Amino acid sequence: MALSELRRDYLVDRFVVVPTEDAHGNGNGHGNGNGNGHSHKKHSKLCLYCPGNEHLTSPAVLAMVQKDGMYQMLSDDEGNYVKDWCVRVFPSNDPAVSTAPNVAYGEQPMYREPAYGFHYVVVAAPEHAQTLSNMPIDQWANVLLVIQDRVKWLYSQKRVNYVSIFAGYGKNGGSNGEHSHINLVTFPTIPPTIMQEAEASEKFMDDVGACPMCDLVKMESNGPREILSTQNFTAVCPWAPTYPYEFWIIPKRHAPSFSSVTQMEVNDLALMLRSSLGGLRNSLNNTYFNLAFHLSPEKKNNVMIHWHIEVYPQISNWAGFERAFGVYMNNVAPEHAAEILKPASRKELAESVGVK
Ligand SMILES: [Zn+2]
Ligand SMILES: [Zn+2]
Ligand SMILES: [Zn+2]
């Protein structure tokens, strides 16, 4: 793996992870935020994440095994791999961040620090062809429980001030492509997007006396941008989406912490994710998407957001304008996107719970 460092822009709070200088030239760029650990496997049929290939990754720190309706959280011992897992977690073979000693430090305006952290891969299902859009609800619930467990553990580690959770579903996803997985990457500082949301939330609370996300849930419920509502969650196309067909999944009750989500809520979230992602797949011809959890950091500090999941379908590429000016061009109004996604998601939900 390449050692990497975290650089800050000369002026503004924009951070970039780049390989440290002596790690150059391995051709293993990992800055795009998805597909880590698989890039060098594109030309071979062997999948690192399939059962039987456990020895090709680092030992699992957690392997969930189901037995008689119960589950166990196990881990690999030296050369002894847990078999028949339904979810498997291990350190990435091509990590974006590292806990290895690193010398990259520097001051403004060329600020840099080691990109310190943990990068785990959560394999979402043993079957290679199972995707985040078509896997059973129970399996999604298993994945969420494993993520919850790992997030708690990661926050107990030194120099972990934020745990980011994100996934990409590839163009070649499904049977011909990448094995579905979710990345957990930790950072020593809170990422700028989370800071911005937290600062704006705090200001809103001071001004209005309410949480902006709670407000949003109330405002959008049964409105033209809502695509699906379950007992505990709502899915909406946001008012100002930066991507066509972007949607967010938000807990209806105020909830800053993902760790305190209950088993019942996990099951409901699994239903919501499966239905909305299935609806997206069916409406947009199996499109590529990114999915990210926006959570409050769980270490003692005052940074707080009402947590949510953001889904960014990738049907068009940003054309440089967005990057250049921070103004996004989106040729699909969220009201129209919701018109498409709403019936498709509801159909998926009805079929998932066996209602016609
Ligand atoms: Zn596979
Ligand atoms: Zn709230
Ligand atoms: Zn957000």
mmCIF file of C-alpha atoms and ligand atoms in Angstrom:
data_model
loop_
_atom_site.group_PDB
_atom_site.id
_atom_site.type_symbol
_atom_site.label_atom_id
_atom_site.label_comp_id
_atom_site.label_asym_id
_atom_site.label_seq_id
_atom_site.Cartn_x
_atom_site.Cartn_y
_atom_site.Cartn_z
ATOM 1 C CA MET A 1 0.000 0.000 0.000
ATOM 2 C CA ALA A 2 0.966 3.580 -0.449
ATOM 3 C CA LEU A 3 1.514 5.892 2.458
ATOM 4 C CA SER A 4 -0.578 8.956 1.999
ATOM 5 C CA GLU A 5 -0.877 12.435 3.408
ATOM 6 C CA LEU A 6 -3.678 14.888 3.941
ATOM 7 C CA ARG A 7 -3.044 18.290 2.344
ATOM 8 C CA ARG A 8 -5.018 21.453 2.895
ATOM 9 C CA ASP A 9 -5.451 24.048 0.177
ATOM 10 C CA TYR A 10 -3.302 27.225 0.460
ATOM 11 C CA LEU A 11 -6.319 29.214 1.551
ATOM 12 C CA VAL A 12 -9.625 27.459 1.974
ATOM 13 C CA ASP A 13 -10.794 24.423 3.930
ATOM 14 C CA ARG A 14 -10.427 21.936 1.144
ATOM 15 C CA PHE A 15 -8.569 18.724 1.892
ATOM 16 C CA VAL A 16 -6.959 16.253 -0.469
ATOM 17 C CA VAL A 17 -5.412 12.863 0.252
ATOM 18 C CA VAL A 18 -2.363 12.290 -1.961
ATOM 19 C CA PRO A 19 0.399 9.672 -1.871
ATOM 20 C CA THR A 20 3.446 10.800 0.111
ATOM 21 C CA GLU A 21 6.339 11.539 -2.190
ATOM 22 C CA ASP A 22 8.324 8.328 -1.768
ATOM 23 C CA ALA A 23 5.175 6.348 -2.457
ATOM 24 C CA HIS A 24 4.767 7.751 -5.963
ATOM 25 C CA GLY A 25 4.511 5.723 -9.092
ATOM 26 C CA ASN A 26 2.710 2.608 -7.978
ATOM 27 C CA GLY A 27 -0.173 3.511 -10.256
ATOM 28 C CA ASN A 28 -2.624 2.735 -7.538
ATOM 29 C CA GLY A 29 -4.623 5.933 -7.249
ATOM 30 C CA HIS A 30 -7.267 5.662 -4.602
ATOM 31 C CA GLY A 31 -8.702 9.134 -4.531
ATOM 32 C CA ASN A 32 -12.068 8.492 -6.177
ATOM 33 C CA GLY A 33 -13.647 7.204 -3.044
ATOM 34 C CA ASN A 34 -14.902 3.919 -4.332
ATOM 35 C CA GLY A 35 -13.694 0.603 -5.567
ATOM 36 C CA ASN A 36 -10.748 0.583 -3.200
ATOM 37 C CA GLY A 37 -9.122 -2.778 -3.003
ATOM 38 C CA HIS A 38 -10.435 -3.963 -6.318
ATOM 39 C CA SER A 39 -8.661 -1.750 -8.804
ATOM 40 C CA HIS A 40 -5.866 -4.179 -9.517
ATOM 41 C CA LYS A 41 -8.265 -7.076 -9.904
ATOM 42 C CA LYS A 42 -10.084 -5.729 -12.933
ATOM 43 C CA HIS A 43 -8.304 -7.970 -15.377
ATOM 44 C CA SER A 44 -8.634 -11.171 -13.521
ATOM 45 C CA LYS A 45 -11.612 -13.306 -12.707
ATOM 46 C CA LEU A 46 -10.527 -13.801 -9.126
ATOM 47 C CA CYS A 47 -12.590 -11.804 -6.660
ATOM 48 C CA LEU A 48 -10.919 -10.955 -3.354
ATOM 49 C CA TYR A 49 -14.264 -10.623 -1.662
ATOM 50 C CA CYS A 50 -15.814 -13.972 -2.618
ATOM 51 C CA PRO A 51 -16.004 -16.840 -0.089
ATOM 52 C CA GLY A 52 -13.007 -19.133 -0.538
ATOM 53 C CA ASN A 53 -10.640 -16.216 -1.184
ATOM 54 C CA GLU A 54 -10.443 -15.020 2.414
ATOM 55 C CA HIS A 55 -6.697 -15.683 2.475
ATOM 56 C CA LEU A 56 -6.189 -12.965 -0.158
ATOM 57 C CA THR A 57 -7.276 -10.205 2.209
ATOM 58 C CA SER A 58 -6.129 -9.267 5.702
ATOM 59 C CA PRO A 59 -7.761 -11.415 8.391
ATOM 60 C CA ALA A 60 -11.350 -10.440 9.152
ATOM 61 C CA VAL A 61 -11.731 -8.292 12.254
ATOM 62 C CA LEU A 62 -15.374 -9.242 12.144
ATOM 63 C CA ALA A 63 -17.269 -11.979 10.350
ATOM 64 C CA MET A 64 -20.976 -12.271 10.972
ATOM 65 C CA VAL A 65 -22.307 -15.806 10.972
ATOM 66 C CA GLN A 66 -25.984 -16.689 11.164
ATOM 67 C CA LYS A 67 -27.166 -19.819 12.885
ATOM 68 C CA ASP A 68 -30.735 -20.828 13.684
ATOM 69 C CA GLY A 69 -31.992 -17.291 13.336
ATOM 70 C CA MET A 70 -29.312 -15.962 15.691
ATOM 71 C CA TYR A 71 -26.118 -14.280 14.647
ATOM 72 C CA GLN A 72 -22.575 -14.333 15.967
ATOM 73 C CA MET A 73 -19.816 -11.774 15.478
ATOM 74 C CA LEU A 74 -16.577 -13.747 15.026
ATOM 75 C CA SER A 75 -13.102 -12.910 13.734
ATOM 76 C CA ASP A 76 -10.336 -14.724 11.850
ATOM 77 C CA ASP A 77 -7.456 -16.250 13.814
ATOM 78 C CA GLU A 78 -3.980 -16.750 12.367
ATOM 79 C CA GLY A 79 -4.569 -18.658 9.152
ATOM 80 C CA ASN A 80 -7.926 -19.811 10.397
ATOM 81 C CA TYR A 81 -10.711 -18.163 8.452
ATOM 82 C CA VAL A 82 -14.315 -17.951 9.556
ATOM 83 C CA LYS A 83 -16.446 -19.840 7.039
ATOM 84 C CA ASP A 84 -20.074 -19.332 6.038
ATOM 85 C CA TRP A 85 -20.071 -15.655 6.926
ATOM 86 C CA CYS A 86 -22.873 -13.395 5.745
ATOM 87 C CA VAL A 87 -20.973 -10.121 6.257
ATOM 88 C CA ARG A 88 -17.164 -9.853 6.456
ATOM 89 C CA VAL A 89 -15.010 -6.891 7.575
ATOM 90 C CA PHE A 90 -11.254 -6.564 7.096
ATOM 91 C CA PRO A 91 -8.618 -3.857 6.514
ATOM 92 C CA SER A 92 -8.591 -2.679 2.886
ATOM 93 C CA ASN A 93 -5.845 -4.059 0.643
ATOM 94 C CA ASP A 94 -5.502 -0.599 -0.873
ATOM 95 C CA PRO A 95 -6.252 1.787 1.984
ATOM 96 C CA ALA A 96 -6.866 5.499 1.539
ATOM 97 C CA VAL A 97 -5.479 6.163 5.019
ATOM 98 C CA SER A 98 -3.026 4.351 7.234
ATOM 99 C CA THR A 99 -1.935 3.912 10.841
ATOM 100 C CA ALA A 100 1.669 3.279 9.757
ATOM 101 C CA PRO A 101 4.281 5.826 10.903
ATOM 102 C CA ASN A 102 4.560 8.620 8.381
ATOM 103 C CA VAL A 103 6.645 11.774 8.329
ATOM 104 C CA ALA A 104 4.413 14.070 6.295
ATOM 105 C CA TYR A 105 3.978 17.243 8.318
ATOM 106 C CA GLY A 106 3.998 20.826 7.112
ATOM 107 C CA GLU A 107 2.698 24.281 7.963
ATOM 108 C CA GLN A 108 0.358 26.692 6.172
ATOM 109 C CA PRO A 109 0.208 27.642 3.347
ATOM 110 C CA MET A 110 1.459 24.175 2.471
ATOM 111 C CA TYR A 111 -0.224 22.400 5.304
ATOM 112 C CA ARG A 112 0.086 18.658 5.404
ATOM 113 C CA GLU A 113 -0.260 15.868 7.905
ATOM 114 C CA PRO A 114 -0.164 12.079 7.621
ATOM 115 C CA ALA A 115 -3.463 10.680 6.331
ATOM 116 C CA TYR A 116 -3.825 8.763 9.557
ATOM 117 C CA GLY A 117 -6.663 6.342 10.030
ATOM 118 C CA PHE A 118 -8.303 2.978 9.502
ATOM 119 C CA HIS A 119 -9.811 1.800 6.240
ATOM 120 C CA TYR A 120 -12.082 -1.229 6.505
ATOM 121 C CA VAL A 121 -14.018 -2.981 3.795
ATOM 122 C CA VAL A 122 -17.427 -4.399 4.713
ATOM 123 C CA VAL A 123 -18.364 -7.103 2.202
ATOM 124 C CA ALA A 124 -22.133 -6.807 2.013
ATOM 125 C CA ALA A 125 -23.017 -10.365 1.050
ATOM 126 C CA PRO A 126 -21.221 -13.618 0.245
ATOM 127 C CA GLU A 127 -22.874 -13.904 -3.187
ATOM 128 C CA HIS A 128 -20.885 -12.041 -5.810
ATOM 129 C CA ALA A 129 -23.972 -10.985 -7.776
ATOM 130 C CA GLN A 130 -25.879 -9.570 -4.835
ATOM 131 C CA THR A 131 -26.031 -5.771 -4.980
ATOM 132 C CA LEU A 132 -27.056 -3.088 -2.523
ATOM 133 C CA SER A 133 -30.146 -2.618 -4.712
ATOM 134 C CA ASN A 134 -31.337 -6.198 -4.812
ATOM 135 C CA MET A 135 -30.161 -7.957 -1.682
ATOM 136 C CA PRO A 136 -32.774 -9.207 0.803
ATOM 137 C CA ILE A 137 -33.890 -6.817 3.540
ATOM 138 C CA ASP A 138 -32.541 -9.172 6.232
ATOM 139 C CA GLN A 139 -29.114 -9.010 4.649
ATOM 140 C CA TRP A 140 -29.204 -5.197 4.578
ATOM 141 C CA ALA A 141 -30.104 -5.307 8.286
ATOM 142 C CA ASN A 142 -27.074 -7.559 8.927
ATOM 143 C CA VAL A 143 -24.832 -5.081 7.110
ATOM 144 C CA LEU A 144 -26.203 -2.176 9.149
ATOM 145 C CA LEU A 145 -25.659 -4.045 12.440
ATOM 146 C CA VAL A 146 -22.068 -4.804 11.458
ATOM 147 C CA ILE A 147 -21.487 -1.172 10.493
ATOM 148 C CA GLN A 148 -22.925 -0.049 13.828
ATOM 149 C CA ASP A 149 -20.601 -2.425 15.673
ATOM 150 C CA ARG A 150 -17.521 -1.265 13.730
ATOM 151 C CA VAL A 151 -18.356 2.419 14.067
ATOM 152 C CA LYS A 152 -18.506 2.046 17.855
ATOM 153 C CA TRP A 153 -15.180 0.247 17.883
ATOM 154 C CA LEU A 154 -13.513 2.755 15.587
ATOM 155 C CA TYR A 155 -14.590 5.668 17.772
ATOM 156 C CA SER A 156 -12.892 3.937 20.720
ATOM 157 C CA GLN A 157 -9.555 4.248 18.899
ATOM 158 C CA LYS A 158 -7.061 7.080 19.323
ATOM 159 C CA ARG A 159 -6.956 9.771 16.638
ATOM 160 C CA VAL A 160 -10.286 8.738 15.211
ATOM 161 C CA ASN A 161 -12.447 11.818 15.211
ATOM 162 C CA TYR A 162 -14.664 10.888 12.323
ATOM 163 C CA VAL A 163 -15.781 7.609 10.776
ATOM 164 C CA SER A 164 -16.955 8.004 7.202
ATOM 165 C CA ILE A 165 -19.205 5.344 5.703
ATOM 166 C CA PHE A 166 -19.649 5.243 1.956
ATOM 167 C CA ALA A 167 -20.286 2.880 -0.906
ATOM 168 C CA GLY A 168 -20.178 2.998 -4.662
ATOM 169 C CA TYR A 169 -22.207 0.796 -6.883
ATOM 170 C CA GLY A 170 -20.232 0.311 -10.071
ATOM 171 C CA LYS A 171 -21.260 0.544 -13.685
ATOM 172 C CA ASN A 172 -20.375 -3.094 -13.902
ATOM 173 C CA GLY A 173 -22.108 -3.861 -10.640
ATOM 174 C CA GLY A 174 -23.914 -7.108 -10.153
ATOM 175 C CA SER A 175 -23.010 -10.397 -11.698
ATOM 176 C CA ASN A 176 -20.333 -9.091 -14.066
ATOM 177 C CA GLY A 177 -18.738 -6.571 -11.818
ATOM 178 C CA GLU A 178 -17.521 -5.580 -8.430
ATOM 179 C CA HIS A 179 -18.547 -7.495 -5.345
ATOM 180 C CA SER A 180 -20.770 -5.188 -3.256
ATOM 181 C CA HIS A 181 -19.002 -3.625 -0.325
ATOM 182 C CA ILE A 182 -19.067 -0.584 1.913
ATOM 183 C CA ASN A 183 -16.008 1.404 2.974
ATOM 184 C CA LEU A 184 -15.326 2.660 6.488
ATOM 185 C CA VAL A 185 -12.577 5.285 6.511
ATOM 186 C CA THR A 186 -11.593 7.232 9.608
ATOM 187 C CA PHE A 187 -10.142 10.730 9.800
ATOM 188 C CA PRO A 188 -8.285 12.514 12.605
ATOM 189 C CA THR A 189 -10.394 15.623 11.939
ATOM 190 C CA ILE A 190 -14.052 16.139 11.092
ATOM 191 C CA PRO A 191 -14.551 16.418 7.298
ATOM 192 C CA PRO A 192 -15.493 19.889 5.965
ATOM 193 C CA THR A 193 -18.929 18.815 4.664
ATOM 194 C CA ILE A 194 -19.938 17.513 8.087
ATOM 195 C CA MET A 195 -18.532 20.666 9.741
ATOM 196 C CA GLN A 196 -20.536 22.854 7.358
ATOM 197 C CA GLU A 197 -23.749 20.947 8.023
ATOM 198 C CA ALA A 198 -23.126 21.046 11.776
ATOM 199 C CA GLU A 199 -22.356 24.773 11.845
ATOM 200 C CA ALA A 200 -25.384 25.586 9.708
ATOM 201 C CA SER A 201 -27.569 23.370 11.945
ATOM 202 C CA GLU A 202 -26.329 25.103 15.057
ATOM 203 C CA LYS A 203 -27.016 28.511 13.584
ATOM 204 C CA PHE A 204 -30.510 27.410 12.499
ATOM 205 C CA MET A 205 -31.205 26.105 15.998
ATOM 206 C CA ASP A 206 -30.073 29.386 17.546
ATOM 207 C CA ASP A 207 -32.195 31.422 15.099
ATOM 208 C CA VAL A 208 -35.310 29.266 14.805
ATOM 209 C CA GLY A 209 -35.151 27.103 17.913
ATOM 210 C CA ALA A 210 -35.571 23.827 16.022
ATOM 211 C CA CYS A 211 -33.430 21.268 14.228
ATOM 212 C CA PRO A 212 -33.357 22.004 10.487
ATOM 213 C CA MET A 213 -33.596 18.310 9.562
ATOM 214 C CA CYS A 214 -36.622 17.787 11.832
ATOM 215 C CA ASP A 215 -38.082 20.844 10.112
ATOM 216 C CA LEU A 216 -37.280 19.421 6.681
ATOM 217 C CA VAL A 217 -38.956 16.095 7.536
ATOM 218 C CA LYS A 218 -42.118 17.976 8.530
ATOM 219 C CA MET A 219 -42.013 20.251 5.480
ATOM 220 C CA GLU A 220 -41.407 17.553 2.891
ATOM 221 C CA SER A 221 -43.678 14.864 4.297
ATOM 222 C CA ASN A 222 -46.455 14.059 1.764
ATOM 223 C CA GLY A 223 -45.039 16.770 -0.500
ATOM 224 C CA PRO A 224 -43.951 16.665 -4.135
ATOM 225 C CA ARG A 225 -40.370 15.613 -3.328
ATOM 226 C CA GLU A 226 -41.082 12.733 -0.963
ATOM 227 C CA ILE A 227 -40.448 9.338 -2.526
ATOM 228 C CA LEU A 228 -41.062 6.924 0.324
ATOM 229 C CA SER A 229 -42.031 6.931 3.966
ATOM 230 C CA THR A 230 -41.698 4.061 6.445
ATOM 231 C CA GLN A 231 -42.424 3.968 10.143
ATOM 232 C CA ASN A 232 -39.160 5.651 11.154
ATOM 233 C CA PHE A 233 -37.660 7.055 7.955
ATOM 234 C CA THR A 234 -38.480 9.287 5.065
ATOM 235 C CA ALA A 235 -36.787 9.422 1.648
ATOM 236 C CA VAL A 236 -36.917 12.704 -0.223
ATOM 237 C CA CYS A 237 -35.349 14.323 -3.246
ATOM 238 C CA PRO A 238 -33.885 17.445 -1.613
ATOM 239 C CA TRP A 239 -34.949 20.948 -2.642
ATOM 240 C CA ALA A 240 -31.552 21.764 -4.167
ATOM 241 C CA PRO A 241 -29.976 18.459 -5.254
ATOM 242 C CA THR A 242 -26.491 18.599 -6.722
ATOM 243 C CA TYR A 243 -27.037 15.390 -8.724
ATOM 244 C CA PRO A 244 -29.975 14.344 -10.928
ATOM 245 C CA TYR A 245 -32.217 11.948 -8.954
ATOM 246 C CA GLU A 246 -30.283 12.518 -5.740
ATOM 247 C CA PHE A 247 -32.217 11.529 -2.635
ATOM 248 C CA TRP A 248 -31.720 11.478 1.124
ATOM 249 C CA ILE A 249 -32.950 9.040 3.738
ATOM 250 C CA ILE A 250 -33.663 10.749 7.055
ATOM 251 C CA PRO A 251 -34.835 9.457 10.456
ATOM 252 C CA LYS A 252 -38.202 11.051 11.234
ATOM 253 C CA ARG A 253 -37.426 11.570 14.898
ATOM 254 C CA HIS A 254 -34.475 13.690 15.931
ATOM 255 C CA ALA A 255 -31.410 11.428 15.976
ATOM 256 C CA PRO A 256 -27.817 12.631 16.087
ATOM 257 C CA SER A 257 -26.208 9.270 16.776
ATOM 258 C CA PHE A 258 -26.164 6.246 14.489
ATOM 259 C CA SER A 259 -24.883 4.042 17.324
ATOM 260 C CA SER A 260 -28.089 4.480 19.273
ATOM 261 C CA VAL A 261 -30.332 3.359 16.401
ATOM 262 C CA THR A 262 -32.347 0.403 17.742
ATOM 263 C CA GLN A 263 -32.696 -3.046 16.194
ATOM 264 C CA MET A 264 -36.256 -2.195 15.135
ATOM 265 C CA GLU A 265 -35.059 0.971 13.441
ATOM 266 C CA VAL A 266 -32.246 -0.969 11.763
ATOM 267 C CA ASN A 267 -34.828 -3.330 10.257
ATOM 268 C CA ASP A 268 -36.896 -0.384 9.103
ATOM 269 C CA LEU A 269 -33.832 1.333 7.619
ATOM 270 C CA ALA A 270 -32.970 -1.905 5.780
ATOM 271 C CA LEU A 271 -36.457 -1.897 4.284
ATOM 272 C CA MET A 272 -36.073 1.753 3.305
ATOM 273 C CA LEU A 273 -32.632 1.293 1.717
ATOM 274 C CA ARG A 274 -33.652 -1.819 -0.178
ATOM 275 C CA SER A 275 -36.840 -0.233 -1.494
ATOM 276 C CA SER A 276 -35.407 3.144 -2.481
ATOM 277 C CA LEU A 277 -32.228 1.736 -4.054
ATOM 278 C CA GLY A 278 -34.301 -0.927 -5.817
ATOM 279 C CA GLY A 279 -36.591 1.817 -7.092
ATOM 280 C CA LEU A 280 -33.582 3.774 -8.315
ATOM 281 C CA ARG A 281 -32.198 0.716 -10.114
ATOM 282 C CA ASN A 282 -35.504 0.014 -11.829
ATOM 283 C CA SER A 283 -36.166 3.619 -12.872
ATOM 284 C CA LEU A 284 -32.716 4.481 -14.108
ATOM 285 C CA ASN A 285 -31.497 1.341 -15.817
ATOM 286 C CA ASN A 286 -29.225 0.059 -13.075
ATOM 287 C CA THR A 287 -27.377 3.342 -12.795
ATOM 288 C CA TYR A 288 -24.139 3.843 -10.910
ATOM 289 C CA PHE A 289 -24.531 5.597 -7.576
ATOM 290 C CA ASN A 290 -22.604 6.650 -4.483
ATOM 291 C CA LEU A 291 -24.061 6.403 -1.050
ATOM 292 C CA ALA A 292 -22.760 8.210 2.035
ATOM 293 C CA PHE A 293 -23.798 8.355 5.670
ATOM 294 C CA HIS A 294 -23.686 11.820 7.223
ATOM 295 C CA LEU A 295 -23.405 11.244 10.964
ATOM 296 C CA SER A 296 -22.491 13.300 13.988
ATOM 297 C CA PRO A 297 -19.020 12.495 15.230
ATOM 298 C CA GLU A 298 -19.365 10.343 18.326
ATOM 299 C CA LYS A 299 -16.486 11.726 20.321
ATOM 300 C CA LYS A 300 -17.073 14.372 22.950
ATOM 301 C CA ASN A 301 -17.541 17.652 21.146
ATOM 302 C CA ASN A 302 -20.353 19.983 20.232
ATOM 303 C CA VAL A 303 -20.490 19.017 16.588
ATOM 304 C CA MET A 304 -23.957 17.648 15.930
ATOM 305 C CA ILE A 305 -26.160 16.884 12.970
ATOM 306 C CA HIS A 306 -29.431 14.989 12.592
ATOM 307 C CA TRP A 307 -27.969 11.994 10.775
ATOM 308 C CA HIS A 308 -29.021 10.940 7.287
ATOM 309 C CA ILE A 309 -27.911 9.016 4.220
ATOM 310 C CA GLU A 310 -27.293 10.764 0.892
ATOM 311 C CA VAL A 311 -27.523 8.859 -2.406
ATOM 312 C CA TYR A 312 -25.898 10.379 -5.493
ATOM 313 C CA PRO A 313 -26.825 8.695 -8.779
ATOM 314 C CA GLN A 314 -24.099 9.186 -11.382
ATOM 315 C CA ILE A 315 -25.955 9.582 -14.632
ATOM 316 C CA SER A 316 -24.017 12.559 -15.891
ATOM 317 C CA ASN A 317 -20.537 13.763 -15.193
ATOM 318 C CA TRP A 318 -19.961 17.127 -13.676
ATOM 319 C CA ALA A 319 -18.479 19.329 -16.341
ATOM 320 C CA GLY A 320 -15.939 21.369 -14.458
ATOM 321 C CA PHE A 321 -18.314 24.271 -13.827
ATOM 322 C CA GLU A 322 -19.361 22.748 -10.514
ATOM 323 C CA ARG A 323 -15.783 22.268 -9.463
ATOM 324 C CA ALA A 324 -14.798 25.722 -10.677
ATOM 325 C CA PHE A 325 -17.558 27.753 -9.047
ATOM 326 C CA GLY A 326 -19.379 25.569 -6.527
ATOM 327 C CA VAL A 327 -22.658 26.074 -8.406
ATOM 328 C CA TYR A 328 -24.154 22.816 -9.604
ATOM 329 C CA MET A 329 -25.950 22.273 -12.882
ATOM 330 C CA ASN A 330 -28.736 19.717 -12.513
ATOM 331 C CA ASN A 331 -30.995 19.136 -15.503
ATOM 332 C CA VAL A 332 -33.577 17.130 -13.534
ATOM 333 C CA ALA A 333 -35.777 19.042 -11.079
ATOM 334 C CA PRO A 334 -36.178 17.149 -7.802
ATOM 335 C CA GLU A 335 -39.987 17.272 -8.159
ATOM 336 C CA HIS A 336 -39.658 15.416 -11.451
ATOM 337 C CA ALA A 337 -37.104 12.976 -10.004
ATOM 338 C CA ALA A 338 -39.528 12.198 -7.169
ATOM 339 C CA GLU A 339 -42.333 11.541 -9.666
ATOM 340 C CA ILE A 340 -40.156 8.838 -11.211
ATOM 341 C CA LEU A 341 -38.636 7.389 -8.035
ATOM 342 C CA LYS A 342 -41.791 7.397 -5.922
ATOM 343 C CA PRO A 343 -43.842 4.727 -7.751
ATOM 344 C CA ALA A 344 -40.736 2.618 -8.394
ATOM 345 C CA SER A 345 -39.703 2.659 -4.710
ATOM 346 C CA ARG A 346 -43.236 1.922 -3.523
ATOM 347 C CA LYS A 347 -43.472 -1.026 -5.867
ATOM 348 C CA GLU A 348 -40.172 -2.368 -4.507
ATOM 349 C CA LEU A 349 -41.371 -1.884 -0.948
ATOM 350 C CA ALA A 350 -44.661 -3.665 -1.619
ATOM 351 C CA GLU A 351 -42.866 -6.566 -3.255
ATOM 352 C CA SER A 352 -40.218 -6.724 -0.494
ATOM 353 C CA VAL A 353 -42.796 -7.090 2.240
ATOM 354 C CA GLY A 354 -44.936 -9.420 0.156
ATOM 355 C CA VAL A 355 -47.831 -7.040 -0.465
ATOM 356 C CA LYS A 356 -49.114 -6.579 -3.969
HETATM 357 ZN ZN ZN B 1 -16.960 -11.688 -5.439
HETATM 358 ZN ZN ZN B 2 -33.541 16.756 14.102
HETATM 359 ZN ZN ZN B 3 -25.762 15.680 4.526
#
